């Protein structure tokens, strides 16, 4: 899962990239979802991340748009924050 402290920045550009140099592209050994895409996807879709790390008491869920957490409480002007929720270990990313 994604650590709670990282949920604020997980959809910002280059945050999850493991590529440091052009040559790193030759070392990619899987073709699954790449974290680098999250920032771009949040600019064209609503992204929800639900995640739970090993040993955590609960999972956390946050919605993202334009690379930032969205405050789903329409009555509040505060910045968005991940909310505790039920979940299982690991991360689920959904796009609408």
XYZ file of C-alpha atoms in Angstrom:
96
model
C 0.000 0.000 0.000
C 0.838 3.671 -0.146
C 1.898 5.292 3.121
C -0.568 7.854 4.473
C 2.178 10.518 4.458
C 2.658 9.990 0.708
C -1.012 10.308 -0.282
C -0.772 14.108 -0.596
C 1.873 13.881 -3.320
C 1.248 10.524 -5.004
C -0.478 12.122 -8.022
C 1.996 14.938 -8.530
C 4.279 14.823 -11.561
C 7.377 12.617 -11.205
C 6.523 11.631 -7.616
C 6.336 7.900 -8.241
C 8.847 7.666 -11.048
C 11.653 5.174 -10.624
C 13.253 6.385 -13.837
C 16.267 8.562 -13.179
C 18.041 8.403 -16.535
C 17.125 7.565 -20.129
C 18.997 4.270 -19.795
C 16.565 3.189 -17.039
C 13.958 2.594 -19.759
C 15.955 -0.447 -20.857
C 15.597 -1.969 -17.375
C 11.785 -1.998 -17.289
C 10.817 -5.647 -16.945
C 7.016 -5.440 -16.613
C 4.324 -3.736 -18.618
C 1.768 -3.210 -15.854
C 0.404 0.093 -14.618
C 3.135 2.675 -14.110
C 2.835 5.252 -11.342
C 4.186 7.934 -13.656
C 0.798 7.994 -15.360
C -1.157 9.052 -12.264
C -0.440 12.767 -12.603
C -1.556 12.796 -16.240
C -4.666 10.735 -15.572
C -5.832 13.131 -12.833
C -5.952 15.890 -15.450
C -8.525 14.029 -17.564
C -10.430 11.877 -15.047
C -11.480 11.696 -11.424
C -9.079 9.292 -9.701
C -9.821 7.534 -6.418
C -7.072 5.750 -4.503
C -7.884 3.366 -1.664
C -4.816 1.978 0.063
C -3.743 0.084 3.173
C -0.192 -0.661 4.279
C 1.016 -3.677 6.260
C 0.157 -3.325 9.932
C -2.261 -0.410 9.439
C -5.508 -0.386 11.423
C -7.534 0.808 8.442
C -7.306 1.798 4.804
C -7.420 5.370 3.502
C -9.250 6.764 0.488
C -8.722 9.999 -1.415
C -10.021 11.488 -4.655
C -7.708 13.403 -6.966
C -8.079 15.964 -9.727
C -5.370 17.999 -11.444
C -2.694 16.185 -9.402
C -4.121 17.163 -5.998
C -6.446 15.645 -3.403
C -9.979 16.949 -3.815
C -11.976 17.980 -0.758
C -15.186 15.940 -1.070
C -16.829 17.945 1.732
C -18.616 20.681 -0.222
C -19.189 22.703 2.983
C -15.493 23.046 3.752
C -12.867 25.242 2.138
C -10.024 23.215 3.686
C -7.651 21.260 1.417
C -8.619 17.656 0.761
C -7.290 14.916 3.049
C -7.336 11.111 2.868
C -10.232 9.633 4.836
C -10.109 6.405 6.839
C -12.186 3.584 5.378
C -12.511 -0.185 5.304
C -10.106 -1.958 2.985
C -7.569 -4.686 2.506
C -3.794 -4.524 2.265
C -2.645 -3.074 -1.026
C -3.824 -0.309 -3.319
C -6.852 0.084 -5.581
C -6.834 2.891 -8.144
C -10.047 3.689 -9.981
C -10.766 6.283 -12.658
C -14.052 7.822 -13.734
